[in-house]
mmCIF file with all atom_site columns, C-alpha atoms in Angstrom:
data_model
loop_
_atom_site.group_PDB
_atom_site.id
_atom_site.type_symbol
_atom_site.label_atom_id
_atom_site.label_alt_id
_atom_site.label_comp_id
_atom_site.label_asym_id
_atom_site.label_entity_id
_atom_site.label_seq_id
_atom_site.pdbx_PDB_ins_code
_atom_site.Cartn_x
_atom_site.Cartn_y
_atom_site.Cartn_z
_atom_site.occupancy
_atom_site.B_iso_or_equiv
_atom_site.pdbx_formal_charge
_atom_site.auth_seq_id
_atom_site.auth_comp_id
_atom_site.auth_asym_id
_atom_site.auth_atom_id
_atom_site.pdbx_PDB_model_num
ATOM 1   C CA . UNK A 1 1   ? 87.490  60.973  96.370  1.00 0.00 ? 165 UNK A CA 1
ATOM 2   C CA . UNK A 1 2   ? 87.669  62.136  93.055  1.00 0.00 ? 166 UNK A CA 1
ATOM 3   C CA . UNK A 1 3   ? 90.669  63.606  91.754  1.00 0.00 ? 167 UNK A CA 1
ATOM 4   C CA . UNK A 1 4   ? 90.662  67.573  92.524  1.00 0.00 ? 168 UNK A CA 1
ATOM 5   C CA . UNK A 1 5   ? 92.204  69.989  89.366  1.00 0.00 ? 169 UNK A CA 1
ATOM 6   C CA . UNK A 1 6   ? 91.325  73.305  91.224  1.00 0.00 ? 170 UNK A CA 1
ATOM 7   C CA . UNK A 1 7   ? 94.577  72.348  93.987  1.00 0.00 ? 171 UNK A CA 1
ATOM 8   C CA . UNK A 1 8   ? 97.859  73.343  92.872  1.00 0.00 ? 172 UNK A CA 1
ATOM 9   C CA . UNK A 1 9   ? 101.169 70.827  93.537  1.00 0.00 ? 173 UNK A CA 1
ATOM 10  C CA . UNK A 1 10  ? 103.789 73.095  94.838  1.00 0.00 ? 174 UNK A CA 1
ATOM 11  C CA . UNK A 1 11  ? 107.533 72.775  94.183  1.00 0.00 ? 175 UNK A CA 1
ATOM 12  C CA . UNK A 1 12  ? 110.519 73.877  96.213  1.00 0.00 ? 176 UNK A CA 1
ATOM 13  C CA . UNK A 1 13  ? 110.408 77.220  94.195  1.00 0.00 ? 177 UNK A CA 1
ATOM 14  C CA . UNK A 1 14  ? 106.458 77.988  94.171  1.00 0.00 ? 178 UNK A CA 1
ATOM 15  C CA . UNK A 1 15  ? 105.716 76.747  97.716  1.00 0.00 ? 179 UNK A CA 1
ATOM 16  C CA . UNK A 1 16  ? 106.742 80.516  99.032  1.00 0.00 ? 180 UNK A CA 1
ATOM 17  C CA . UNK A 1 17  ? 103.757 81.354  96.982  1.00 0.00 ? 181 UNK A CA 1
ATOM 18  C CA . UNK A 1 18  ? 101.378 78.880  97.789  1.00 0.00 ? 182 UNK A CA 1
ATOM 19  C CA . UNK A 1 19  ? 102.213 79.146  101.738 1.00 0.00 ? 183 UNK A CA 1
ATOM 20  C CA . UNK A 1 20  ? 101.741 83.141  101.708 1.00 0.00 ? 184 UNK A CA 1
ATOM 21  C CA . UNK A 1 21  ? 98.482  82.088  100.024 1.00 0.00 ? 185 UNK A CA 1
ATOM 22  C CA . UNK A 1 22  ? 97.580  79.424  102.237 1.00 0.00 ? 186 UNK A CA 1
ATOM 23  C CA . UNK A 1 23  ? 97.653  81.961  105.320 1.00 0.00 ? 187 UNK A CA 1
ATOM 24  C CA . UNK A 1 24  ? 96.322  84.985  103.045 1.00 0.00 ? 188 UNK A CA 1
ATOM 25  C CA . UNK A 1 25  ? 98.969  87.150  101.168 1.00 0.00 ? 189 UNK A CA 1
ATOM 26  C CA . UNK A 1 26  ? 99.363  87.548  97.430  1.00 0.00 ? 190 UNK A CA 1
ATOM 27  C CA . UNK A 1 27  ? 102.861 87.535  95.949  1.00 0.00 ? 191 UNK A CA 1
ATOM 28  C CA . UNK A 1 28  ? 104.482 88.656  93.384  1.00 0.00 ? 192 UNK A CA 1
ATOM 29  C CA . UNK A 1 29  ? 108.125 88.700  91.964  1.00 0.00 ? 193 UNK A CA 1
ATOM 30  C CA . UNK A 1 30  ? 109.841 91.848  91.958  1.00 0.00 ? 194 UNK A CA 1
ATOM 31  C CA . UNK A 1 31  ? 113.316 92.277  89.604  1.00 0.00 ? 195 UNK A CA 1
ATOM 32  C CA . UNK A 1 32  ? 116.228 94.015  91.616  1.00 0.00 ? 196 UNK A CA 1
ATOM 33  C CA . UNK A 1 33  ? 118.278 94.424  87.636  1.00 0.00 ? 197 UNK A CA 1
ATOM 34  C CA . UNK A 1 34  ? 115.280 96.275  86.043  1.00 0.00 ? 198 UNK A CA 1
ATOM 35  C CA . UNK A 1 35  ? 112.169 96.973  89.011  1.00 0.00 ? 199 UNK A CA 1
ATOM 36  C CA . UNK A 1 36  ? 109.657 95.091  86.943  1.00 0.00 ? 200 UNK A CA 1
ATOM 37  C CA . UNK A 1 37  ? 107.058 92.861  88.570  1.00 0.00 ? 201 UNK A CA 1
ATOM 38  C CA . UNK A 1 38  ? 106.164 89.797  87.327  1.00 0.00 ? 202 UNK A CA 1
ATOM 39  C CA . UNK A 1 39  ? 103.917 86.475  88.113  1.00 0.00 ? 203 UNK A CA 1
ATOM 40  C CA . UNK A 1 40  ? 103.440 83.430  86.916  1.00 0.00 ? 204 UNK A CA 1
ATOM 41  C CA . UNK A 1 41  ? 106.244 82.857  89.634  1.00 0.00 ? 205 UNK A CA 1
ATOM 42  C CA . UNK A 1 42  ? 109.608 82.327  87.878  1.00 0.00 ? 206 UNK A CA 1
ATOM 43  C CA . UNK A 1 43  ? 113.099 81.944  88.849  1.00 0.00 ? 207 UNK A CA 1
ATOM 44  C CA . UNK A 1 44  ? 114.087 84.850  86.018  1.00 0.00 ? 208 UNK A CA 1
ATOM 45  C CA . UNK A 1 45  ? 113.129 88.220  84.885  1.00 0.00 ? 209 UNK A CA 1
ATOM 46  C CA . UNK A 1 46  ? 110.643 87.687  81.599  1.00 0.00 ? 210 UNK A CA 1
ATOM 47  C CA . UNK A 1 47  ? 111.861 91.403  80.938  1.00 0.00 ? 211 UNK A CA 1
ATOM 48  C CA . UNK A 1 48  ? 115.087 90.862  81.469  1.00 0.00 ? 212 UNK A CA 1
ATOM 49  C CA . UNK A 1 49  ? 116.361 88.014  82.368  1.00 0.00 ? 213 UNK A CA 1
ATOM 50  C CA . UNK A 1 50  ? 118.426 88.679  85.244  1.00 0.00 ? 214 UNK A CA 1
ATOM 51  C CA . UNK A 1 51  ? 118.223 86.006  88.188  1.00 0.00 ? 215 UNK A CA 1
ATOM 52  C CA . UNK A 1 52  ? 117.944 88.550  90.506  1.00 0.00 ? 216 UNK A CA 1
ATOM 53  C CA . UNK A 1 53  ? 114.226 88.358  91.876  1.00 0.00 ? 217 UNK A CA 1
ATOM 54  C CA . UNK A 1 54  ? 112.783 88.500  95.263  1.00 0.00 ? 218 UNK A CA 1
ATOM 55  C CA . UNK A 1 55  ? 109.325 87.895  96.359  1.00 0.00 ? 219 UNK A CA 1
ATOM 56  C CA . UNK A 1 56  ? 107.203 90.693  97.339  1.00 0.00 ? 220 UNK A CA 1
ATOM 57  C CA . UNK A 1 57  ? 103.916 91.070  98.557  1.00 0.00 ? 221 UNK A CA 1
ATOM 58  C CA . UNK A 1 58  ? 101.466 92.472  96.657  1.00 0.00 ? 222 UNK A CA 1
ATOM 59  C CA . UNK A 1 59  ? 98.332  94.855  97.658  1.00 0.00 ? 223 UNK A CA 1
ATOM 60  C CA . UNK A 1 60  ? 95.735  92.473  96.347  1.00 0.00 ? 224 UNK A CA 1
ATOM 61  C CA . UNK A 1 61  ? 94.057  95.051  94.112  1.00 0.00 ? 225 UNK A CA 1
ATOM 62  C CA . UNK A 1 62  ? 93.458  94.462  90.554  1.00 0.00 ? 226 UNK A CA 1
ATOM 63  C CA . UNK A 1 63  ? 90.905  95.293  88.121  1.00 0.00 ? 227 UNK A CA 1
ATOM 64  C CA . UNK A 1 64  ? 89.250  92.871  85.198  1.00 0.00 ? 228 UNK A CA 1
ATOM 65  C CA . UNK A 1 65  ? 91.173  92.761  81.609  1.00 0.00 ? 229 UNK A CA 1
ATOM 66  C CA . UNK A 1 66  ? 88.980  90.258  80.461  1.00 0.00 ? 230 UNK A CA 1
ATOM 67  C CA . UNK A 1 67  ? 86.491  86.861  81.369  1.00 0.00 ? 231 UNK A CA 1
ATOM 68  C CA . UNK A 1 68  ? 84.613  84.604  80.035  1.00 0.00 ? 232 UNK A CA 1
ATOM 69  C CA . UNK A 1 69  ? 81.419  82.442  81.861  1.00 0.00 ? 233 UNK A CA 1
ATOM 70  C CA . UNK A 1 70  ? 82.215  78.579  82.213  1.00 0.00 ? 234 UNK A CA 1
ATOM 71  C CA . UNK A 1 71  ? 79.360  77.177  81.625  1.00 0.00 ? 235 UNK A CA 1
ATOM 72  C CA . UNK A 1 72  ? 79.903  73.490  81.806  1.00 0.00 ? 236 UNK A CA 1
ATOM 73  C CA . UNK A 1 73  ? 83.697  71.619  82.828  1.00 0.00 ? 237 UNK A CA 1
ATOM 74  C CA . UNK A 1 74  ? 83.790  68.012  83.735  1.00 0.00 ? 238 UNK A CA 1
ATOM 75  C CA . UNK A 1 75  ? 87.108  68.481  86.149  1.00 0.00 ? 239 UNK A CA 1
ATOM 76  C CA . UNK A 1 76  ? 86.409  67.789  90.004  1.00 0.00 ? 240 UNK A CA 1
ATOM 77  C CA . UNK A 1 77  ? 85.223  69.948  91.413  1.00 0.00 ? 241 UNK A CA 1
ATOM 78  C CA . UNK A 1 78  ? 84.526  72.392  88.496  1.00 0.00 ? 242 UNK A CA 1
ATOM 79  C CA . UNK A 1 79  ? 81.599  70.737  87.622  1.00 0.00 ? 243 UNK A CA 1
ATOM 80  C CA . UNK A 1 80  ? 80.069  71.724  91.199  1.00 0.00 ? 244 UNK A CA 1
ATOM 81  C CA . UNK A 1 81  ? 80.652  75.546  90.731  1.00 0.00 ? 245 UNK A CA 1
ATOM 82  C CA . UNK A 1 82  ? 79.498  75.603  87.028  1.00 0.00 ? 246 UNK A CA 1
ATOM 83  C CA . UNK A 1 83  ? 78.944  78.547  86.025  1.00 0.00 ? 247 UNK A CA 1
ATOM 84  C CA . UNK A 1 84  ? 81.706  80.417  87.470  1.00 0.00 ? 248 UNK A CA 1
ATOM 85  C CA . UNK A 1 85  ? 83.740  83.405  85.528  1.00 0.00 ? 249 UNK A CA 1
ATOM 86  C CA . UNK A 1 86  ? 87.706  82.553  83.857  1.00 0.00 ? 250 UNK A CA 1
ATOM 87  C CA . UNK A 1 87  ? 89.431  85.966  84.300  1.00 0.00 ? 251 UNK A CA 1
ATOM 88  C CA . UNK A 1 88  ? 92.459  87.936  83.527  1.00 0.00 ? 252 UNK A CA 1
ATOM 89  C CA . UNK A 1 89  ? 93.157  90.643  85.704  1.00 0.00 ? 253 UNK A CA 1
ATOM 90  C CA . UNK A 1 90  ? 95.958  93.335  85.424  1.00 0.00 ? 254 UNK A CA 1
ATOM 91  C CA . UNK A 1 91  ? 97.412  93.596  89.159  1.00 0.00 ? 255 UNK A CA 1
ATOM 92  C CA . UNK A 1 92  ? 97.923  96.992  91.374  1.00 0.00 ? 256 UNK A CA 1
ATOM 93  C CA . UNK A 1 93  ? 101.625 96.095  90.851  1.00 0.00 ? 257 UNK A CA 1
ATOM 94  C CA . UNK A 1 94  ? 101.859 95.698  86.833  1.00 0.00 ? 258 UNK A CA 1
ATOM 95  C CA . UNK A 1 95  ? 101.591 92.079  85.828  1.00 0.00 ? 259 UNK A CA 1
ATOM 96  C CA . UNK A 1 96  ? 98.754  90.232  84.808  1.00 0.00 ? 260 UNK A CA 1
ATOM 97  C CA . UNK A 1 97  ? 96.816  86.886  86.096  1.00 0.00 ? 261 UNK A CA 1
ATOM 98  C CA . UNK A 1 98  ? 94.764  84.120  85.461  1.00 0.00 ? 262 UNK A CA 1
ATOM 99  C CA . UNK A 1 99  ? 92.530  83.790  87.984  1.00 0.00 ? 263 UNK A CA 1
ATOM 100 C CA . UNK A 1 100 ? 88.280  83.583  88.765  1.00 0.00 ? 264 UNK A CA 1
ATOM 101 C CA . UNK A 1 101 ? 85.769  86.396  89.428  1.00 0.00 ? 265 UNK A CA 1
ATOM 102 C CA . UNK A 1 102 ? 83.790  85.240  92.739  1.00 0.00 ? 266 UNK A CA 1
ATOM 103 C CA . UNK A 1 103 ? 80.644  86.917  94.192  1.00 0.00 ? 267 UNK A CA 1
ATOM 104 C CA . UNK A 1 104 ? 79.603  88.772  91.276  1.00 0.00 ? 268 UNK A CA 1
ATOM 105 C CA . UNK A 1 105 ? 77.100  88.364  88.183  1.00 0.00 ? 269 UNK A CA 1
ATOM 106 C CA . UNK A 1 106 ? 78.120  87.683  85.026  1.00 0.00 ? 270 UNK A CA 1
ATOM 107 C CA . UNK A 1 107 ? 75.812  90.573  84.141  1.00 0.00 ? 271 UNK A CA 1
ATOM 108 C CA . UNK A 1 108 ? 77.572  93.035  86.565  1.00 0.00 ? 272 UNK A CA 1
ATOM 109 C CA . UNK A 1 109 ? 81.322  92.632  84.938  1.00 0.00 ? 273 UNK A CA 1
ATOM 110 C CA . UNK A 1 110 ? 83.239  94.855  82.901  1.00 0.00 ? 274 UNK A CA 1
ATOM 111 C CA . UNK A 1 111 ? 86.014  95.934  81.764  1.00 0.00 ? 275 UNK A CA 1
ATOM 112 C CA . UNK A 1 112 ? 88.673  97.788  83.952  1.00 0.00 ? 276 UNK A CA 1
ATOM 113 C CA . UNK A 1 113 ? 86.489  97.293  86.877  1.00 0.00 ? 277 UNK A CA 1
ATOM 114 C CA . UNK A 1 114 ? 88.275  97.373  90.580  1.00 0.00 ? 278 UNK A CA 1
ATOM 115 C CA . UNK A 1 115 ? 88.548  94.048  92.429  1.00 0.00 ? 279 UNK A CA 1
ATOM 116 C CA . UNK A 1 116 ? 90.393  92.426  95.995  1.00 0.00 ? 280 UNK A CA 1
ATOM 117 C CA . UNK A 1 117 ? 92.166  89.397  96.203  1.00 0.00 ? 281 UNK A CA 1
ATOM 118 C CA . UNK A 1 118 ? 90.841  87.066  98.283  1.00 0.00 ? 282 UNK A CA 1
ATOM 119 C CA . UNK A 1 119 ? 91.389  83.009  98.957  1.00 0.00 ? 283 UNK A CA 1
ATOM 120 C CA . UNK A 1 120 ? 90.008  80.089  98.450  1.00 0.00 ? 284 UNK A CA 1
ATOM 121 C CA . UNK A 1 121 ? 91.085  77.208  99.998  1.00 0.00 ? 285 UNK A CA 1
ATOM 122 C CA . UNK A 1 122 ? 94.614  78.759  99.899  1.00 0.00 ? 286 UNK A CA 1
ATOM 123 C CA . UNK A 1 123 ? 93.721  79.405  95.794  1.00 0.00 ? 287 UNK A CA 1
ATOM 124 C CA . UNK A 1 124 ? 93.591  83.307  95.086  1.00 0.00 ? 288 UNK A CA 1
ATOM 125 C CA . UNK A 1 125 ? 90.605  84.370  93.426  1.00 0.00 ? 289 UNK A CA 1
ATOM 126 C CA . UNK A 1 126 ? 89.279  88.276  93.189  1.00 0.00 ? 290 UNK A CA 1
ATOM 127 C CA . UNK A 1 127 ? 85.842  89.557  94.126  1.00 0.00 ? 291 UNK A CA 1
ATOM 128 C CA . UNK A 1 128 ? 84.070  93.205  92.945  1.00 0.00 ? 292 UNK A CA 1
ATOM 129 C CA . UNK A 1 129 ? 85.312  95.724  95.272  1.00 0.00 ? 293 UNK A CA 1
ATOM 130 C CA . UNK A 1 130 ? 82.595  97.435  97.267  1.00 0.00 ? 294 UNK A CA 1
ATOM 131 C CA . UNK A 1 131 ? 82.768  100.754 98.155  1.00 0.00 ? 295 UNK A CA 1
ATOM 132 C CA . UNK A 1 132 ? 81.331  102.048 101.442 1.00 0.00 ? 296 UNK A CA 1
ATOM 133 C CA . UNK A 1 133 ? 80.161  105.852 101.558 1.00 0.00 ? 297 UNK A CA 1
ATOM 134 C CA . UNK A 1 134 ? 78.783  107.513 104.694 1.00 0.00 ? 298 UNK A CA 1
ATOM 135 C CA . UNK A 1 135 ? 76.518  110.445 104.206 1.00 0.00 ? 299 UNK A CA 1
ATOM 136 C CA . UNK A 1 136 ? 76.297  112.977 106.824 1.00 0.00 ? 300 UNK A CA 1
#
């Protein structure tokens, strides 16, 4: 079996994040000193350097900031997924997050589009929000 390059290697600090993701929940860190949220998970606030940071559930809502369509990647299992959309999203809580956009053709992508988190094998990825309206 080939090595996989898409699955995390949790450590003692990030285990809470990856365990929550395996349960379908997205966590971020929030600083008790300055109140700002951040992502990727760190033991200190990157804004004010306080160590008073805690895990907080995120809404899973985001907007697309930028993206690139990847047509070639030789690392397993990415080669089987090409083309795929590598992206940076703005989480509703404020931080930016690197991720993948799934279920959306490259031609449908636009900056600022609404996204929601979904999970693939315990890893957060995002898809376009489809709004359902009823007409009477």
